[in-house]
Amino acid sequence: MAIRNAVKYVRSSGTRLQSFQLRVLTGKISRESLCLDCITRWNSTYLMLSAALKFKVAFEKLKAEDILYNDYFLEVEENGHKRVGPPTTEGWEEVQRLVKFLKIFFGCTLAFSASKTVTSTICYNEIVIIERNLIALSNSKDGILQIQAKEMRNKFEKYWDGLINMNPLVIIASVFDPRNKMQFASICFNKLYGKDSLESGHLRTSIRALMKSLYEEYVSKLSSSSQGDSLSNVIDNREGEVGTMFDISDDDDEDFERIDSLYSKMVSEAANEEGSSELDIYLMEKPVPRGSNNFGLDYNVLSWWRKNSCKFPILSELAKDVLAVQVSYVALKSAFSTSGRILDPFRSCLTPYMIEALVCLQHWLRNNIQAEKVASLVQMFEELDFHESLESLQIPSESDH
C-alpha cells in the first residue's frame, strides 16, 4: 500500500514527476516506465512492484530531500485514516519477497494464456516449474516466505490431487513435443521424486503403457478405415469384370469381412513388434535441438508433425488430437482478476431498483412476444375456417333454375 501511494504521488502531476526524474538522474538509474496498478488485477500489481523496485534509490532520495513528498503521507484520506507511507526499508524487503513469489505464477499464466501457439506441450513444464519453486521456497530461510510457500504448495497439491495422480494426457502432450520426447518427462520425474525412485519408475511405466494403448487404438481405427476405402474402390472399379466372372453371394460377403478383420489384426500385430512401431521409432530418436532452424521465430510443434506425417502417419494423427486439447479455457482477464464476477457500485451505476425494473421489463417483453405469436396463429385459423365456410356455400346460378 505504501509503494502504491508513492507511485500515485509521482504520477499525480507533472511537477512531481519532474522532481522524481531528477532523483532518477542523480541516482544513475536507467529510465523505465513507472506504472500504477489496478487493485483487482494482481498481474498489474506485480508489474508495478517490480518496476518500483528498480526505482528504490530514487524513492529513498525523494523521501530524504523532498518535503512535499513527506507531507503527502501526512494527509488524511476519505476514510479518516492517515495515508499509508512512505515506503520503509522493511517494506521494500517485503515487496522484494512478494515479487519473487509472484514472478513464478506471472510467467506461467502468460504461457497458458497464449492464443496463437500450442499450449498443451508446455503445460507439464510449467507445472513442474511451479512445484520445484514452491519446494525451494518452502525450505527458505525467510520465515514469512516459507509460510506463504507452504500454504501455496498445499493448495497446489490439493488442486492436482498430487502430481503423481494428475491427468496423464498433460504429460503425454509434453512427450509429443519433439524437443522433449520421453527424456524431458523422465528428468522431471527424477527432479520431483528422486532418481530411480518408485514414483519416478511408476510414472515412466504408466505413461509408456498409456501411449502404447492409444497408439494401438489409432492403428486399429485408421487401418480399418483405410482398408474399407481401398476395398470399396477396388469393387467399384472392377464391378463389371467381377460380375461376369463370379456370382458374389451373401456367403462371399462374409468371407470378405473375415479376411478384412484378419488383415487388420495382422497390421496391428506387426505394428506392436519391438522397435517396429512408429511410437517406438519416435521415442528412440534423439530430441530435436532447441533453437535449431527457427530463424528467430517461435518453435511450431504442429508444423513439425505436419512435415513428418509421411514418416509417422498414424502417430501424427494421435499427436494432432492430443495437442488440440486446450490447457485452459479461462479468459486472460479472469486469470489475473482477484475481484470475482460481481456487480458492485464501482462497476455499475445502476441501482438495485433499476436492475430489478430492467429484469422485469425484459420478462414482460418476452411474454408479450409469445402472446402475440399465439394470437396471430389463432387469427389465422379463424380466417381459414371462415374461407372454408364460404366455399362450402353453393349459390345456385340461373342455369340451375
mmCIF file with all atom_site columns, N, CA and C in Angstrom, residues 62-103:
data_model
loop_
_atom_site.group_PDB
_atom_site.id
_atom_site.type_symbol
_atom_site.label_atom_id
_atom_site.label_alt_id
_atom_site.label_comp_id
_atom_site.label_asym_id
_atom_site.label_entity_id
_atom_site.label_seq_id
_atom_site.pdbx_PDB_ins_code
_atom_site.Cartn_x
_atom_site.Cartn_y
_atom_site.Cartn_z
_atom_site.occupancy
_atom_site.B_iso_or_equiv
_atom_site.pdbx_formal_charge
_atom_site.auth_seq_id
_atom_site.auth_comp_id
_atom_site.auth_asym_id
_atom_site.auth_atom_id
_atom_site.pdbx_PDB_model_num
ATOM 1   N N  . LEU A 1 62  ? 13.888  10.811  -2.758  1.00 0.00 ? 62  LEU A N  1
ATOM 2   C CA . LEU A 1 62  ? 12.707  11.668  -2.665  1.00 0.00 ? 62  LEU A CA 1
ATOM 3   C C  . LEU A 1 62  ? 12.277  11.832  -1.215  1.00 0.00 ? 62  LEU A C  1
ATOM 4   N N  . LYS A 1 63  ? 12.356  10.759  -0.465  1.00 0.00 ? 63  LYS A N  1
ATOM 5   C CA . LYS A 1 63  ? 11.987  10.796  0.947   1.00 0.00 ? 63  LYS A CA 1
ATOM 6   C C  . LYS A 1 63  ? 12.944  11.661  1.760   1.00 0.00 ? 63  LYS A C  1
ATOM 7   N N  . ALA A 1 64  ? 14.226  11.634  1.415   1.00 0.00 ? 64  ALA A N  1
ATOM 8   C CA . ALA A 1 64  ? 15.231  12.382  2.170   1.00 0.00 ? 64  ALA A CA 1
ATOM 9   C C  . ALA A 1 64  ? 15.315  13.849  1.775   1.00 0.00 ? 64  ALA A C  1
ATOM 10  N N  . GLU A 1 65  ? 14.895  14.214  0.552   1.00 0.00 ? 65  GLU A N  1
ATOM 11  C CA . GLU A 1 65  ? 15.119  15.564  0.046   1.00 0.00 ? 65  GLU A CA 1
ATOM 12  C C  . GLU A 1 65  ? 13.853  16.362  -0.219  1.00 0.00 ? 65  GLU A C  1
ATOM 13  N N  . ASP A 1 66  ? 12.735  15.686  -0.489  1.00 0.00 ? 66  ASP A N  1
ATOM 14  C CA . ASP A 1 66  ? 11.512  16.396  -0.894  1.00 0.00 ? 66  ASP A CA 1
ATOM 15  C C  . ASP A 1 66  ? 10.546  16.498  0.282   1.00 0.00 ? 66  ASP A C  1
ATOM 16  N N  . ILE A 1 67  ? 10.306  17.758  0.734   1.00 0.00 ? 67  ILE A N  1
ATOM 17  C CA . ILE A 1 67  ? 9.387   17.970  1.864   1.00 0.00 ? 67  ILE A CA 1
ATOM 18  C C  . ILE A 1 67  ? 7.952   17.686  1.451   1.00 0.00 ? 67  ILE A C  1
ATOM 19  N N  . LEU A 1 68  ? 7.576   18.085  0.234   1.00 0.00 ? 68  LEU A N  1
ATOM 20  C CA . LEU A 1 68  ? 6.199   17.876  -0.233  1.00 0.00 ? 68  LEU A CA 1
ATOM 21  C C  . LEU A 1 68  ? 5.865   16.386  -0.302  1.00 0.00 ? 68  LEU A C  1
ATOM 22  N N  . TYR A 1 69  ? 6.846   15.587  -0.644  1.00 0.00 ? 69  TYR A N  1
ATOM 23  C CA . TYR A 1 69  ? 6.641   14.137  -0.703  1.00 0.00 ? 69  TYR A CA 1
ATOM 24  C C  . TYR A 1 69  ? 6.300   13.583  0.678   1.00 0.00 ? 69  TYR A C  1
ATOM 25  N N  . ASN A 1 70  ? 7.019   14.048  1.709   1.00 0.00 ? 70  ASN A N  1
ATOM 26  C CA . ASN A 1 70  ? 6.748   13.584  3.071   1.00 0.00 ? 70  ASN A CA 1
ATOM 27  C C  . ASN A 1 70  ? 5.424   14.129  3.603   1.00 0.00 ? 70  ASN A C  1
ATOM 28  N N  . ASP A 1 71  ? 5.093   15.411  3.244   1.00 0.00 ? 71  ASP A N  1
ATOM 29  C CA . ASP A 1 71  ? 3.815   15.989  3.676   1.00 0.00 ? 71  ASP A CA 1
ATOM 30  C C  . ASP A 1 71  ? 2.627   15.251  3.059   1.00 0.00 ? 71  ASP A C  1
ATOM 31  N N  . TYR A 1 72  ? 2.822   14.694  1.876   1.00 0.00 ? 72  TYR A N  1
ATOM 32  C CA . TYR A 1 72  ? 1.748   13.962  1.193   1.00 0.00 ? 72  TYR A CA 1
ATOM 33  C C  . TYR A 1 72  ? 1.251   12.790  2.029   1.00 0.00 ? 72  TYR A C  1
ATOM 34  N N  . PHE A 1 73  ? 2.152   12.158  2.757   1.00 0.00 ? 73  PHE A N  1
ATOM 35  C CA . PHE A 1 73  ? 1.777   10.989  3.563   1.00 0.00 ? 73  PHE A CA 1
ATOM 36  C C  . PHE A 1 73  ? 1.247   11.376  4.941   1.00 0.00 ? 73  PHE A C  1
ATOM 37  N N  . LEU A 1 74  ? 1.256   12.669  5.242   1.00 0.00 ? 74  LEU A N  1
ATOM 38  C CA . LEU A 1 74  ? 0.653   13.143  6.491   1.00 0.00 ? 74  LEU A CA 1
ATOM 39  C C  . LEU A 1 74  ? -0.813  13.506  6.314   1.00 0.00 ? 74  LEU A C  1
ATOM 40  N N  . GLU A 1 75  ? -1.266  13.544  5.063   1.00 0.00 ? 75  GLU A N  1
ATOM 41  C CA . GLU A 1 75  ? -2.658  13.907  4.782   1.00 0.00 ? 75  GLU A CA 1
ATOM 42  C C  . GLU A 1 75  ? -3.599  12.785  5.214   1.00 0.00 ? 75  GLU A C  1
ATOM 43  N N  . VAL A 1 76  ? -4.838  13.172  5.512   1.00 0.00 ? 76  VAL A N  1
ATOM 44  C CA . VAL A 1 76  ? -5.868  12.225  5.937   1.00 0.00 ? 76  VAL A CA 1
ATOM 45  C C  . VAL A 1 76  ? -6.739  11.877  4.734   1.00 0.00 ? 76  VAL A C  1
ATOM 46  N N  . GLU A 1 77  ? -6.967  10.609  4.500   1.00 0.00 ? 77  GLU A N  1
ATOM 47  C CA . GLU A 1 77  ? -7.777  10.168  3.364   1.00 0.00 ? 77  GLU A CA 1
ATOM 48  C C  . GLU A 1 77  ? -9.260  10.229  3.710   1.00 0.00 ? 77  GLU A C  1
ATOM 49  N N  . GLU A 1 78  ? -10.102 9.843   2.739   1.00 0.00 ? 78  GLU A N  1
ATOM 50  C CA . GLU A 1 78  ? -11.555 9.943   2.907   1.00 0.00 ? 78  GLU A CA 1
ATOM 51  C C  . GLU A 1 78  ? -12.072 9.031   4.014   1.00 0.00 ? 78  GLU A C  1
ATOM 52  N N  . ASN A 1 79  ? -11.361 7.934   4.256   1.00 0.00 ? 79  ASN A N  1
ATOM 53  C CA . ASN A 1 79  ? -11.803 7.010   5.305   1.00 0.00 ? 79  ASN A CA 1
ATOM 54  C C  . ASN A 1 79  ? -11.448 7.484   6.708   1.00 0.00 ? 79  ASN A C  1
ATOM 55  N N  . GLY A 1 80  ? -10.810 8.639   6.809   1.00 0.00 ? 80  GLY A N  1
ATOM 56  C CA . GLY A 1 80  ? -10.468 9.203   8.112   1.00 0.00 ? 80  GLY A CA 1
ATOM 57  C C  . GLY A 1 80  ? -9.127  8.782   8.660   1.00 0.00 ? 80  GLY A C  1
ATOM 58  N N  . HIS A 1 81  ? -8.388  7.940   7.920   1.00 0.00 ? 81  HIS A N  1
ATOM 59  C CA . HIS A 1 81  ? -7.083  7.471   8.374   1.00 0.00 ? 81  HIS A CA 1
ATOM 60  C C  . HIS A 1 81  ? -5.970  8.195   7.613   1.00 0.00 ? 81  HIS A C  1
ATOM 61  N N  . LYS A 1 82  ? -4.813  8.257   8.238   1.00 0.00 ? 82  LYS A N  1
ATOM 62  C CA . LYS A 1 82  ? -3.655  8.885   7.605   1.00 0.00 ? 82  LYS A CA 1
ATOM 63  C C  . LYS A 1 82  ? -3.170  8.009   6.463   1.00 0.00 ? 82  LYS A C  1
ATOM 64  N N  . ARG A 1 83  ? -2.725  8.662   5.389   1.00 0.00 ? 83  ARG A N  1
ATOM 65  C CA . ARG A 1 83  ? -2.278  7.927   4.210   1.00 0.00 ? 83  ARG A CA 1
ATOM 66  C C  . ARG A 1 83  ? -1.061  7.064   4.566   1.00 0.00 ? 83  ARG A C  1
ATOM 67  N N  . VAL A 1 84  ? -1.083  5.818   4.076   1.00 0.00 ? 84  VAL A N  1
ATOM 68  C CA . VAL A 1 84  ? -0.008  4.872   4.380   1.00 0.00 ? 84  VAL A CA 1
ATOM 69  C C  . VAL A 1 84  ? 1.244   5.247   3.600   1.00 0.00 ? 84  VAL A C  1
ATOM 70  N N  . GLY A 1 85  ? 2.396   5.270   4.261   1.00 0.00 ? 85  GLY A N  1
ATOM 71  C CA . GLY A 1 85  ? 3.659   5.576   3.615   1.00 0.00 ? 85  GLY A CA 1
ATOM 72  C C  . GLY A 1 85  ? 4.441   6.601   4.399   1.00 0.00 ? 85  GLY A C  1
ATOM 73  N N  . PRO A 1 86  ? 5.596   6.963   3.909   1.00 0.00 ? 86  PRO A N  1
ATOM 74  C CA . PRO A 1 86  ? 6.286   6.470   2.708   1.00 0.00 ? 86  PRO A CA 1
ATOM 75  C C  . PRO A 1 86  ? 6.894   5.089   2.929   1.00 0.00 ? 86  PRO A C  1
ATOM 76  N N  . PRO A 1 87  ? 7.318   4.418   1.835   1.00 0.00 ? 87  PRO A N  1
ATOM 77  C CA . PRO A 1 87  ? 7.882   3.066   1.982   1.00 0.00 ? 87  PRO A CA 1
ATOM 78  C C  . PRO A 1 87  ? 9.129   3.068   2.857   1.00 0.00 ? 87  PRO A C  1
ATOM 79  N N  . THR A 1 88  ? 9.218   2.083   3.739   1.00 0.00 ? 88  THR A N  1
ATOM 80  C CA . THR A 1 88  ? 10.364  1.930   4.631   1.00 0.00 ? 88  THR A CA 1
ATOM 81  C C  . THR A 1 88  ? 11.297  0.839   4.101   1.00 0.00 ? 88  THR A C  1
ATOM 82  N N  . THR A 1 89  ? 12.423  0.676   4.764   1.00 0.00 ? 89  THR A N  1
ATOM 83  C CA . THR A 1 89  ? 13.382  -0.362  4.363   1.00 0.00 ? 89  THR A CA 1
ATOM 84  C C  . THR A 1 89  ? 12.767  -1.745  4.510   1.00 0.00 ? 89  THR A C  1
ATOM 85  N N  . GLU A 1 90  ? 12.042  -1.959  5.617   1.00 0.00 ? 90  GLU A N  1
ATOM 86  C CA . GLU A 1 90  ? 11.375  -3.249  5.819   1.00 0.00 ? 90  GLU A CA 1
ATOM 87  C C  . GLU A 1 90  ? 10.309  -3.483  4.758   1.00 0.00 ? 90  GLU A C  1
ATOM 88  N N  . GLY A 1 91  ? 9.618   -2.392  4.364   1.00 0.00 ? 91  GLY A N  1
ATOM 89  C CA . GLY A 1 91  ? 8.591   -2.508  3.331   1.00 0.00 ? 91  GLY A CA 1
ATOM 90  C C  . GLY A 1 91  ? 9.169   -2.910  1.989   1.00 0.00 ? 91  GLY A C  1
ATOM 91  N N  . TRP A 1 92  ? 10.328  -2.334  1.645   1.00 0.00 ? 92  TRP A N  1
ATOM 92  C CA . TRP A 1 92  ? 10.979  -2.705  0.385   1.00 0.00 ? 92  TRP A CA 1
ATOM 93  C C  . TRP A 1 92  ? 11.415  -4.161  0.403   1.00 0.00 ? 92  TRP A C  1
ATOM 94  N N  . GLU A 1 93  ? 11.881  -4.651  1.531   1.00 0.00 ? 93  GLU A N  1
ATOM 95  C CA . GLU A 1 93  ? 12.288  -6.059  1.632   1.00 0.00 ? 93  GLU A CA 1
ATOM 96  C C  . GLU A 1 93  ? 11.092  -6.996  1.484   1.00 0.00 ? 93  GLU A C  1
ATOM 97  N N  . GLU A 1 94  ? 9.967   -6.632  2.079   1.00 0.00 ? 94  GLU A N  1
ATOM 98  C CA . GLU A 1 94  ? 8.761   -7.451  1.938   1.00 0.00 ? 94  GLU A CA 1
ATOM 99  C C  . GLU A 1 94  ? 8.284   -7.486  0.485   1.00 0.00 ? 94  GLU A C  1
ATOM 100 N N  . VAL A 1 95  ? 8.363   -6.330  -0.168  1.00 0.00 ? 95  VAL A N  1
ATOM 101 C CA . VAL A 1 95  ? 7.943   -6.270  -1.576  1.00 0.00 ? 95  VAL A CA 1
ATOM 102 C C  . VAL A 1 95  ? 8.866   -7.109  -2.446  1.00 0.00 ? 95  VAL A C  1
ATOM 103 N N  . GLN A 1 96  ? 10.135  -7.089  -2.153  1.00 0.00 ? 96  GLN A N  1
ATOM 104 C CA . GLN A 1 96  ? 11.087  -7.896  -2.918  1.00 0.00 ? 96  GLN A CA 1
ATOM 105 C C  . GLN A 1 96  ? 10.759  -9.387  -2.790  1.00 0.00 ? 96  GLN A C  1
ATOM 106 N N  . ARG A 1 97  ? 10.382  -9.812  -1.605  1.00 0.00 ? 97  ARG A N  1
ATOM 107 C CA . ARG A 1 97  ? 9.982   -11.207 -1.413  1.00 0.00 ? 97  ARG A CA 1
ATOM 108 C C  . ARG A 1 97  ? 8.698   -11.514 -2.184  1.00 0.00 ? 97  ARG A C  1
ATOM 109 N N  . LEU A 1 98  ? 7.746   -10.580 -2.131  1.00 0.00 ? 98  LEU A N  1
ATOM 110 C CA . LEU A 1 98  ? 6.466   -10.786 -2.822  1.00 0.00 ? 98  LEU A CA 1
ATOM 111 C C  . LEU A 1 98  ? 6.650   -10.866 -4.331  1.00 0.00 ? 98  LEU A C  1
ATOM 112 N N  . VAL A 1 99  ? 7.495   -10.006 -4.879  1.00 0.00 ? 99  VAL A N  1
ATOM 113 C CA . VAL A 1 99  ? 7.752   -10.018 -6.324  1.00 0.00 ? 99  VAL A CA 1
ATOM 114 C C  . VAL A 1 99  ? 8.399   -11.332 -6.739  1.00 0.00 ? 99  VAL A C  1
ATOM 115 N N  . LYS A 1 100 ? 9.313   -11.819 -5.933  1.00 0.00 ? 100 LYS A N  1
ATOM 116 C CA . LYS A 1 100 ? 9.959   -13.100 -6.211  1.00 0.00 ? 100 LYS A CA 1
ATOM 117 C C  . LYS A 1 100 ? 8.941   -14.223 -6.225  1.00 0.00 ? 100 LYS A C  1
ATOM 118 N N  . PHE A 1 101 ? 7.953   -14.122 -5.365  1.00 0.00 ? 101 PHE A N  1
ATOM 119 C CA . PHE A 1 101 ? 6.910   -15.135 -5.257  1.00 0.00 ? 101 PHE A CA 1
ATOM 120 C C  . PHE A 1 101 ? 5.949   -15.062 -6.444  1.00 0.00 ? 101 PHE A C  1
ATOM 121 N N  . LEU A 1 102 ? 5.530   -13.840 -6.800  1.00 0.00 ? 102 LEU A N  1
ATOM 122 C CA . LEU A 1 102 ? 4.554   -13.667 -7.876  1.00 0.00 ? 102 LEU A CA 1
ATOM 123 C C  . LEU A 1 102 ? 5.145   -13.926 -9.256  1.00 0.00 ? 102 LEU A C  1
ATOM 124 N N  . LYS A 1 103 ? 6.453   -13.777 -9.391  1.00 0.00 ? 103 LYS A N  1
ATOM 125 C CA . LYS A 1 103 ? 7.095   -13.945 -10.694 1.00 0.00 ? 103 LYS A CA 1
ATOM 126 C C  . LYS A 1 103 ? 6.864   -15.339 -11.251 1.00 0.00 ? 103 LYS A C  1
#
